[in-house]
XYZ file of C-alpha atoms in Angstrom:
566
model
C 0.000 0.000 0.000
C 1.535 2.986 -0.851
C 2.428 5.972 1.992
C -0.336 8.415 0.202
C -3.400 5.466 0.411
C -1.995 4.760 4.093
C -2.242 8.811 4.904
C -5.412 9.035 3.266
C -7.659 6.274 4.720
C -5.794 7.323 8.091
C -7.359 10.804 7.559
C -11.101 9.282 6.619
C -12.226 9.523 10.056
C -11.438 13.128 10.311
C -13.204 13.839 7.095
C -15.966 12.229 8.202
C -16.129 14.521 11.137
C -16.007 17.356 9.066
C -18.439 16.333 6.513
C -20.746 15.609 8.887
C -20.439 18.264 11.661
C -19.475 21.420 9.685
C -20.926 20.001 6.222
C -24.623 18.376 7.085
C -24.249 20.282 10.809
C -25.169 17.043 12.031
C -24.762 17.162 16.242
C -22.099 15.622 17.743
C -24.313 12.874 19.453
C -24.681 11.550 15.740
C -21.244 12.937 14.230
C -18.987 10.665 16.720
C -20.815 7.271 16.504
C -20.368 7.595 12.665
C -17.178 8.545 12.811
C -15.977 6.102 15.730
C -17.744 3.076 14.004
C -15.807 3.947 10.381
C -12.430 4.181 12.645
C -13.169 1.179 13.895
C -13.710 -0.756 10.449
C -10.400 0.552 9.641
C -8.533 -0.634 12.420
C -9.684 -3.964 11.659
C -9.658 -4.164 8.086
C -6.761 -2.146 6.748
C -4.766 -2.078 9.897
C -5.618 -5.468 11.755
C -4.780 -4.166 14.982
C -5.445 -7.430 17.235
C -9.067 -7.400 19.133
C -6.758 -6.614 22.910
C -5.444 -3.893 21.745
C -9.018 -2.651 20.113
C -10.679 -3.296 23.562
C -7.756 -1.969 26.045
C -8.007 1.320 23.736
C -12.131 1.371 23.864
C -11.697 1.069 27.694
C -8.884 4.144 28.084
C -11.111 5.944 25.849
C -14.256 5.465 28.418
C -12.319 6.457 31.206
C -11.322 9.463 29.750
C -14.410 10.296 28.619
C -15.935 9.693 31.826
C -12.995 12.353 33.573
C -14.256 14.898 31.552
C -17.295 14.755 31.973
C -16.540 15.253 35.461
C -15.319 18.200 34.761
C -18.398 19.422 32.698
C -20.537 18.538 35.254
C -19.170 20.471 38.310
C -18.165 23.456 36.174
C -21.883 23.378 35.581
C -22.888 23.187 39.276
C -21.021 25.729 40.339
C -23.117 27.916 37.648
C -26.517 26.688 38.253
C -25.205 27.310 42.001
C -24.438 30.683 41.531
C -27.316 31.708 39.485
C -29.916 30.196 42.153
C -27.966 31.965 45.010
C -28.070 35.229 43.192
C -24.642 35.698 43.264
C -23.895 35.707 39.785
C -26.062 38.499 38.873
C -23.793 40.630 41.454
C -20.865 38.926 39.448
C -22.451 40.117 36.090
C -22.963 43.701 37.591
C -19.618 44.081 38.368
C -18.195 43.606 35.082
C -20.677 46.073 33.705
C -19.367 48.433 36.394
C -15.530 48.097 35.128
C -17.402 48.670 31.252
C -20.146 47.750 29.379
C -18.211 47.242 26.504
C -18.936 43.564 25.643
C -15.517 43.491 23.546
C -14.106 44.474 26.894
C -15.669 41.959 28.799
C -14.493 38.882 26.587
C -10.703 40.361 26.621
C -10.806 40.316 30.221
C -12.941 37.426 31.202
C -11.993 34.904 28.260
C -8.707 35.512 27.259
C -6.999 36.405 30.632
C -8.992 34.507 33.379
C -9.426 31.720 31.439
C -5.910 31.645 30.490
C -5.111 31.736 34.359
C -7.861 29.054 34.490
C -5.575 27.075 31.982
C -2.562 27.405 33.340
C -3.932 26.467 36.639
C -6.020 23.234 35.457
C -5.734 22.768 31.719
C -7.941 19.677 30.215
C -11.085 22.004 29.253
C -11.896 24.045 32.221
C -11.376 27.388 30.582
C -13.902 26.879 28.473
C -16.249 25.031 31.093
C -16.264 28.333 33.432
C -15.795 30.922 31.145
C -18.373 30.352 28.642
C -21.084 30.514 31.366
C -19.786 33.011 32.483
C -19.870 34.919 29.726
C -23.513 34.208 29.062
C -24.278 35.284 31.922
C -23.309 38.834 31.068
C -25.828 38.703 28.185
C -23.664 36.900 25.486
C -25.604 34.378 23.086
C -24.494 31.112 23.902
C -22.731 30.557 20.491
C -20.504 33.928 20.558
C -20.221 32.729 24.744
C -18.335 29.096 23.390
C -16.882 30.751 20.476
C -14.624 33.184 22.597
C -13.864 31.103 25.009
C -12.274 28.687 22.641
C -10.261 31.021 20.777
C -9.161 32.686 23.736
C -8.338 29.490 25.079
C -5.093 28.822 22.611
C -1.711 30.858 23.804
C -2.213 29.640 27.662
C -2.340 25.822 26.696
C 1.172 24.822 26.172
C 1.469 25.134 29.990
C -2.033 23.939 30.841
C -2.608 22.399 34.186
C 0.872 23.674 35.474
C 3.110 22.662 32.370
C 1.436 19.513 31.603
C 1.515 19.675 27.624
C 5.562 20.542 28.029
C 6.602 18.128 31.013
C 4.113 15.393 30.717
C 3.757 15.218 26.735
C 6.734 15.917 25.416
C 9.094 14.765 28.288
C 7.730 12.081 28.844
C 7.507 11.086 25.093
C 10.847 11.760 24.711
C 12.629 10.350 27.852
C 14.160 7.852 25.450
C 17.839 6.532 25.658
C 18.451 7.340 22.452
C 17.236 10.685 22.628
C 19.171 10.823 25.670
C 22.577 9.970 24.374
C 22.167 12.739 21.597
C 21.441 14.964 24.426
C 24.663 13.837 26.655
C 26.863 14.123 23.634
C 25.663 17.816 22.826
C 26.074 18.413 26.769
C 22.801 19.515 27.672
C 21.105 17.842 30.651
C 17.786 16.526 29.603
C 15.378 18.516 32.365
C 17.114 21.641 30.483
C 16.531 20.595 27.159
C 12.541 20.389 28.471
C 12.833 23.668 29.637
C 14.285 25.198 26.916
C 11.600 23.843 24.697
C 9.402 25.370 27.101
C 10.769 28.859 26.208
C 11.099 28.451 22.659
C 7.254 27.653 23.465
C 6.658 30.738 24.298
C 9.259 32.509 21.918
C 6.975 31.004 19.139
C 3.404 32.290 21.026
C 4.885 35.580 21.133
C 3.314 37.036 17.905
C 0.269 34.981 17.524
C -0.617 35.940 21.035
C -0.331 38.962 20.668
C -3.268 39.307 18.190
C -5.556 36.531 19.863
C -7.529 39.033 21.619
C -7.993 41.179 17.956
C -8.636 38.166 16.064
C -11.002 36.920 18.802
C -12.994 40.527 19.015
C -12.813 40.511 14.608
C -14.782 37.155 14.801
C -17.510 37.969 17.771
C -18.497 41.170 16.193
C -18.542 39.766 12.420
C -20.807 36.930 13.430
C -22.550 38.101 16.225
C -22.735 41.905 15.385
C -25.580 43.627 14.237
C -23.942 44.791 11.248
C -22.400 41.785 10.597
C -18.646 43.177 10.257
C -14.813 42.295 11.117
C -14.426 46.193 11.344
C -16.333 46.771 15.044
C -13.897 44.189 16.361
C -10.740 45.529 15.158
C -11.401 49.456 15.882
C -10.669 48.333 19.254
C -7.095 47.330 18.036
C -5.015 49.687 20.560
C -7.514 48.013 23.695
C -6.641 44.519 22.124
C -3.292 44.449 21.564
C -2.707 46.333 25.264
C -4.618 43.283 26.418
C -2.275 41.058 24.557
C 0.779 42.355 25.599
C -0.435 41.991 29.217
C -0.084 37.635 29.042
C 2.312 37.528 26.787
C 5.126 39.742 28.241
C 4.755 38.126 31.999
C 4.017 34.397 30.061
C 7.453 34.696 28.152
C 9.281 35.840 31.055
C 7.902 33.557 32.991
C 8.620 30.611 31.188
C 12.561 32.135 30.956
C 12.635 32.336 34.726
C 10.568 29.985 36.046
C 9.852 26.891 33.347
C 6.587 25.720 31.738
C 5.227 25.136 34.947
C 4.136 28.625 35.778
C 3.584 30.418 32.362
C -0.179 30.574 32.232
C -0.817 30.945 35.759
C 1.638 33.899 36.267
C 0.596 35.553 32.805
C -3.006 35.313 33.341
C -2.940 36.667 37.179
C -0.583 39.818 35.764
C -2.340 40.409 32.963
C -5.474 40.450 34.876
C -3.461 42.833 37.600
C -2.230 45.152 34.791
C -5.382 45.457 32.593
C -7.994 45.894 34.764
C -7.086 49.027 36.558
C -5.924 50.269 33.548
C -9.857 49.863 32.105
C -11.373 51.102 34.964
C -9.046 54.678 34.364
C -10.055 54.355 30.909
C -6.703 53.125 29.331
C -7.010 52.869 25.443
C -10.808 51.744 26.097
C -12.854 52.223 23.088
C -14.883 55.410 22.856
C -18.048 53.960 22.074
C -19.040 50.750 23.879
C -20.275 47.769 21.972
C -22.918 45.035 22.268
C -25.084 42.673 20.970
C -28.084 43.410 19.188
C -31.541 43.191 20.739
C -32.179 39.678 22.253
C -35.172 39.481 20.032
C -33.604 39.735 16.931
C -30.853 36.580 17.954
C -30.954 33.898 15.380
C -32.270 30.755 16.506
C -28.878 29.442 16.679
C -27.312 31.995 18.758
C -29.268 30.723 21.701
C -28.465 27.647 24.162
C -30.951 25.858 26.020
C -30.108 27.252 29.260
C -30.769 30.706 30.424
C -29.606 33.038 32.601
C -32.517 35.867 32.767
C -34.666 34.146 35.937
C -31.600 34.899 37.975
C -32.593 34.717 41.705
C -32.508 37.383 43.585
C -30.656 36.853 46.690
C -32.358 36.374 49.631
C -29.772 38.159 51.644
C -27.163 41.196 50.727
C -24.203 39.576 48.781
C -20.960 41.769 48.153
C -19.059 41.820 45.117
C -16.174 40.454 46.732
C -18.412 37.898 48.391
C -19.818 36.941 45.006
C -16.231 35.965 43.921
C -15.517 34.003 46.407
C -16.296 30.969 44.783
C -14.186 31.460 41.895
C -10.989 32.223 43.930
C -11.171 29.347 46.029
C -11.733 27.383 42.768
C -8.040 29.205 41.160
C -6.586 28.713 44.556
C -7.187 25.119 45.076
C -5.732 24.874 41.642
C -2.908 25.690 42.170
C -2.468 24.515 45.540
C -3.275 21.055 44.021
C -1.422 21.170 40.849
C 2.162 22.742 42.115
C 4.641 20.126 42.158
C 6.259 21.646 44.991
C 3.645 21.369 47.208
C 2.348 18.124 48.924
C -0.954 18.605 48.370
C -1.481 17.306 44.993
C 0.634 14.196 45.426
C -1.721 13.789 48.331
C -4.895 13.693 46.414
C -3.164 11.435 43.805
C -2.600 8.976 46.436
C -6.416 8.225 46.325
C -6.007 6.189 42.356
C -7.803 3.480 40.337
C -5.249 2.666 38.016
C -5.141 -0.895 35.225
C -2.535 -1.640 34.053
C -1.415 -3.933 31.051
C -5.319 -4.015 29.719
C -5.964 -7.093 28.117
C -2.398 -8.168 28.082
C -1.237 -4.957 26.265
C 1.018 -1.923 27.169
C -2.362 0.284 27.421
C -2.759 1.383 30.985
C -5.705 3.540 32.403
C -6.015 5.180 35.796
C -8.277 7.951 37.721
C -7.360 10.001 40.377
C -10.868 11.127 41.719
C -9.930 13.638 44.223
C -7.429 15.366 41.130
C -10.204 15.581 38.621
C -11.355 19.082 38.977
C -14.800 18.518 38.278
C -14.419 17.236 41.969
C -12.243 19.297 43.112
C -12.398 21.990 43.168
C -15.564 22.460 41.661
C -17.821 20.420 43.112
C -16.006 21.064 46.662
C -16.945 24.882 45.864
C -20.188 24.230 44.971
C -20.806 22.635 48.138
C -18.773 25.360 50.241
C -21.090 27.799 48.525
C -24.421 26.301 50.146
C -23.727 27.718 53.434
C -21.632 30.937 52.295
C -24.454 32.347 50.642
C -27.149 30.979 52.934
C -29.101 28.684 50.209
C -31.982 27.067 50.578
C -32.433 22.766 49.825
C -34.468 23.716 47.069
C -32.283 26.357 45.446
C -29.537 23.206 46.067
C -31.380 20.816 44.950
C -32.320 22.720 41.283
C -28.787 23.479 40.463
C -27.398 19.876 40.657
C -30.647 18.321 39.330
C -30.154 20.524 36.424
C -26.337 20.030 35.883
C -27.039 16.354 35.731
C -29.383 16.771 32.959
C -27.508 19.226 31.085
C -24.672 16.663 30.956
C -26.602 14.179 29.260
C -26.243 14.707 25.772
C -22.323 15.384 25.612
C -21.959 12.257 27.461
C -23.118 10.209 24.291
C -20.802 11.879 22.034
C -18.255 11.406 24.493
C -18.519 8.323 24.731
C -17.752 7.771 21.465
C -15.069 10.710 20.476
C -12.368 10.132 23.100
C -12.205 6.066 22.498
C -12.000 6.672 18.267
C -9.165 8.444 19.187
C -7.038 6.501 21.433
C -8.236 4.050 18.554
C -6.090 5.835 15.975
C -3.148 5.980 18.608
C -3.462 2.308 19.131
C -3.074 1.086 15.394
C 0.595 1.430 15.167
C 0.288 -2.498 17.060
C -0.484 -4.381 14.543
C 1.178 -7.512 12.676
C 2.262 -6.216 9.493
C 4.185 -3.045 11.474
C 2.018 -0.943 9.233
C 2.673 2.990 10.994
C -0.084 3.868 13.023
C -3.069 6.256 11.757
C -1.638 9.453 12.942
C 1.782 8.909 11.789
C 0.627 7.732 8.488
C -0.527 11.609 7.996
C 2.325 13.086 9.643
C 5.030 11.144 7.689
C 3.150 11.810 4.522
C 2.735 16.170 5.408
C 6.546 15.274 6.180
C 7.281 13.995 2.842
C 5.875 16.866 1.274
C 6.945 19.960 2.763
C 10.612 18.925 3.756
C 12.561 21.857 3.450
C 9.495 24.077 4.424
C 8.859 21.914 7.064
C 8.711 24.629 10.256
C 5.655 26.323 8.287
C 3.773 22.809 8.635
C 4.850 21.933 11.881
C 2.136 23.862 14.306
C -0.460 22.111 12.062
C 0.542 18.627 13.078
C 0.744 19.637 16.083
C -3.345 20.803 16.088
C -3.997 17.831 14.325
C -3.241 16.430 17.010
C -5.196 18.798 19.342
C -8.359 18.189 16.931
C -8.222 14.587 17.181
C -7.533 13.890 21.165
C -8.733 17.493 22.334
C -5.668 17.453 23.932
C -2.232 19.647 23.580
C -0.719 17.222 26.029
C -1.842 14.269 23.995
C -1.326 15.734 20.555
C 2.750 16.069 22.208
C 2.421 12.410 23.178
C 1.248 11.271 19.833
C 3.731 13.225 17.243
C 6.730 14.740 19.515
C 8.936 11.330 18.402
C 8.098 12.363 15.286
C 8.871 16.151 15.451
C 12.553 15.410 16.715
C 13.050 12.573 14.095
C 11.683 14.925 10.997
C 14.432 17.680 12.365
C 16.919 15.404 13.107
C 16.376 14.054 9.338
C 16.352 17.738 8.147
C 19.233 19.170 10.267
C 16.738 21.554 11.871
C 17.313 22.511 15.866
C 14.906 20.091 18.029
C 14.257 22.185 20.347
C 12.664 24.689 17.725
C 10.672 21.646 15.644
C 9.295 20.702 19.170
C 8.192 24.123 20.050
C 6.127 24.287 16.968
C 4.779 20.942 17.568
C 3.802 22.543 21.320
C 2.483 25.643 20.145
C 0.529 24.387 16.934
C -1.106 22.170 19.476
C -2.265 24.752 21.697
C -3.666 26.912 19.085
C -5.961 23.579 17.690
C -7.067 23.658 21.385
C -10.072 25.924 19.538
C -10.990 22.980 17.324
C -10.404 19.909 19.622
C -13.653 17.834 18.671
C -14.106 17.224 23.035
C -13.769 20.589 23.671
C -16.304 21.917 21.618
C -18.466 19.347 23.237
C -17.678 20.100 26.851
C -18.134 23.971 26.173
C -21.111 24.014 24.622
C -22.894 21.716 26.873
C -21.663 24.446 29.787
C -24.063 26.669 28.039
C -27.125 24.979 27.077
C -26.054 24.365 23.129
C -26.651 21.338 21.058
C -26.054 20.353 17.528
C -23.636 23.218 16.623
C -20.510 21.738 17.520
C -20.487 21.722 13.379
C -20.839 25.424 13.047
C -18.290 26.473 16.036
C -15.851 23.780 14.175
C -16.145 25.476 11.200
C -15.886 28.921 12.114
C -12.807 28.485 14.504
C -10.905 27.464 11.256
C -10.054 30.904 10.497
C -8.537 31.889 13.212
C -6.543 28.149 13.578
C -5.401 28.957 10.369
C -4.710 32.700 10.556
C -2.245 31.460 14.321
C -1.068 28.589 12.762
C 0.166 30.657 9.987
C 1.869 32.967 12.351
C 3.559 30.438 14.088
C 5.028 28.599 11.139
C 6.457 31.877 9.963
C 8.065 32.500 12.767
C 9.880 28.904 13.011
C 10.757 29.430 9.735
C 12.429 32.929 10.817
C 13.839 31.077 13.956
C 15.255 28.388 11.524
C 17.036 30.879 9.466
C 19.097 32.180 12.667
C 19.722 28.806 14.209
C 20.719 27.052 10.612
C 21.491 23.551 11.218
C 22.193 23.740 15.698
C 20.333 21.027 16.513
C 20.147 22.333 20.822
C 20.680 26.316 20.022
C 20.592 28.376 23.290
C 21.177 31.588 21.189
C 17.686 32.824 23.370
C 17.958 33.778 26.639
């Protein structure tokens, strides 16, 4: 079988998605069934991966599944919590008070808390508590999931405290031969992780900078009332402020500190810096926007749940008293997810984990007390009962209704996250046919070669499309990053970066993460449209990022560990 019929039926599934979600707009619930069923009749005809390896994949797929949905459901407690307490209409009122501006809004509560929220926890919880967030301050659901996810990009190579950079690639790559390369050039390899780390953010630098833009240019053209790019980027100088704010700390960050801290650190400045600076009126647009009248919204535009029967609280709740909730939920975070501290490792300790499934290498574990869903959000939820003095039957609504909202991503679920540990699991098969993702990747190889740092971010959200994942997209293709520059006598460390950051910025297509964000909100069947539509700014980051490895390339030449930067 030749490499381009191997590449191509490898890439079926993925068309399929497509086709179906952003072609027919089929929903998900129908969309991953198809698609899982068609992965699996390729597995077993073309690839004759052996049945154990099929079911030990299917089962790591359900666990997974079943973790995130975790996740989904306590993000959406603590919502339906803070709605029937009243507390997030005092949220919602003061982020009016620092502007009405709904451009304003999204900067601040999309792209920098959520990229705090990222940094902190990573694995789709951005999206989970921003989005309602967001919709609670009056945004249709669809522009509500739409931000979030394209704000949700720059932060996610150091997701959940550096997991993508420490856990996917250095793990990947903790190889003796990759090793002995390392010893011979001199460099240790826990520095050779953190230097890919900083390239990391070296290579974020310029796309980051215009997420916020690119994210206002695409609210206002689809959600405006006129329909135009333009309202987004007259508030350019606001935008780019608001960029600068992440990135500068980020980058530093990740020089000083390592991909542990990045997102964390950039988000909490960021959020420091730019929000005084609104309230004095810093490079704040003259003329506020927002959405047009709720009764002219497009079908479409609207989720299933709403925010306007917001109870009224019962007793007086401060702003600062309102936010409690959220800042135990970013302080647990980190508390739980800094390596230093015992805390994690303590929750950890509490683990169902399988090993050898089946008789294969597949392994499978969950830490309950680590998920987030649990804590900290469902902890929160529960701390909030007595903070702001609810009653059983305010209580008893929110969960009831989390539990049904939950329902209908947990079928596509179900199905999504096993096709794709699937497609990682066909490499074991018989006739050592490559697996289905490095089928495509050795093919894209083949054809770019010398152009190859332009490509790179796009395998690497590939791989963030198919597993929702930046820390497995690393897992799945950062062997193959550091063998295509090896081959081409381009610098590792650089090829890897790409791989890191081209993940991060298909974080805004990952097929589960469209799922798990627009269930937050009440949405169902336009996973499709959101797909579609966050192709343009993929492809617009993407590009950036390829052009700057291939402007990084043409300094380092053929170094394969430079350490020109910093």
């Amino acid at each position: 079988m030749s490499d381009f019929t191997l590449a191509f039926l490898a890439f079926l599934p993925i068309l399929a998605i497509f086709f179906l979600m952003a072609g027919l707009r089929m929903p998900a619930t129908r969309a991953m069934p198809a698609a899982y069923l068609l992965t699996l009749g390729l597995i077993l005809i073309v690839w004759k991966t052996p049945l154990p390896w099929i079911a030990a994949a299917n089962v790591n797929g359900l666990v997974i599944a079943f973790k995130i949905l975790l996740i989904v459901f306590g993000a959406l407690v603590v919502l339906f919590t803070l709605r029937e307490s009243g507390a997030i209409g005092v949220i919602k009122q003061g982020f009016t008070s620092i502007s009405p501006d709904k451009r304003v809004q999204a900067v601040i509560i999309a792209w920098l808390f959520g990229s705090f929220l990222e940094g902190a926890a990573g694995f789709g919880t951005p999206a989970a508590i921003t989005a309602p967030l967001l919709l609670s301050l009056g945004f249709p659901a669809l522009a509500a999931v739409m931000v979030a996810l394209i704000a949700n990009s720059t932060a996610v190579s150091f997701g959940a405290v550096g997991t993508p950079t420490i856990i996917g690639i250095g793990t990947t790559l903790d190889l003796q031969e990759v090793r002995e390369g390392l010893d011979a050039a001199g460099i240790p390899f826990d520095q050779f992780i953190d230097k890919v780390g900083l390239w990391s953010a070296v290579v974020h630098i310029l796309p980051g900078l215009l997420v916020p833009l690119l994210m206002l240019a695409m609210m206002t053209r689809f959600f405006g009332e006129k329909r135009s790019f333009r309202e987004g980027l007259q508030a350019w100088p606001y935008a780019l402020f608001a960029g600068l704010c992440f990135v500068l700390p980020y980058t530093l960050v990740a020089w000083l500190l390592g991909p542990e801290f990045p997102g964390i650190f950039g988000g909490l400045i960021g959020m420091l810096i730019l929000i005084p600076a609104t309230r004095a009126g810093f490079l704040v647009p003259e003329r506020p926007w927002d959405f047009p009248e709720k009764a002219s919204w497009e079908q479409q535009w609207q989720g299933s749940i709403s925010m306007d029967r917001e109870s009224q609280p019962k007793h007086h709740i401060s702003l600062q008293k309102a936010w409690v909730p959220y800042a135990l939920i970013g302080l647990l975070l980190i508390l739980t997810r800094v390596r230093l501290l015992p805390l994690g490792e303590w929750l950890m300790g509490v683990r169902i984990a399988y090993t050898e499934l089946f008789g294969t290498s597949v392994q499978t574990d969950f830490d309950p007390l680590y998920n987030p869903g649990i804590i900290p959000f469902m902890l929160v939820a529960l701390v909030s009962i007595p903070l702001f003095k609810m009653e059983r039957k305010q209580v008893a609504l929110a969960w009831k209704e989390a539990l049904v909202r939950v329902r209908g991503p947990a079928i596509a679920l179900v199905f999504a996250v096993p096709m794709v540990r699937l497609m990682m699991q066909s490499g074991n098969n018989p006739g050592d046919i490559p697996g289905m993702p490095i089928a495509m990747a050795e093919f894209a190889a083949g054809l770019a070669r010398g152009s190859w740092p332009l490509f790179s971010p796009f395998v690497g959200a590939l791989g963030s499309f198919m597993a929702g994942s930046n820390a497995v997209s690393n897992m799945l293709f950062s062997l193959f990053q550091y063998s295509v520059a090896e081959q081409l006598e381009y610098s590792r460390i650089l090829i890897l970066s790409l791989q890191n950051a081209g993940g991060a910025i298909g974080n805004m297509v990952g097929v589960h993460n469209i799922i798990a964000a627009c269930a937050t909100v009440g949405l169902s069947g336009m996973e499709g449209v959101l797909l579609k539509r966050n192709l343009l700014p993929l492809l617009v980051l993407g590009l950036l990022a390829g052009l700057t490895g291939l402007l990084l390339v043409s300094v380092t030449g053929t170094d394969a560990f430079p350490m020109i930067f910093f």
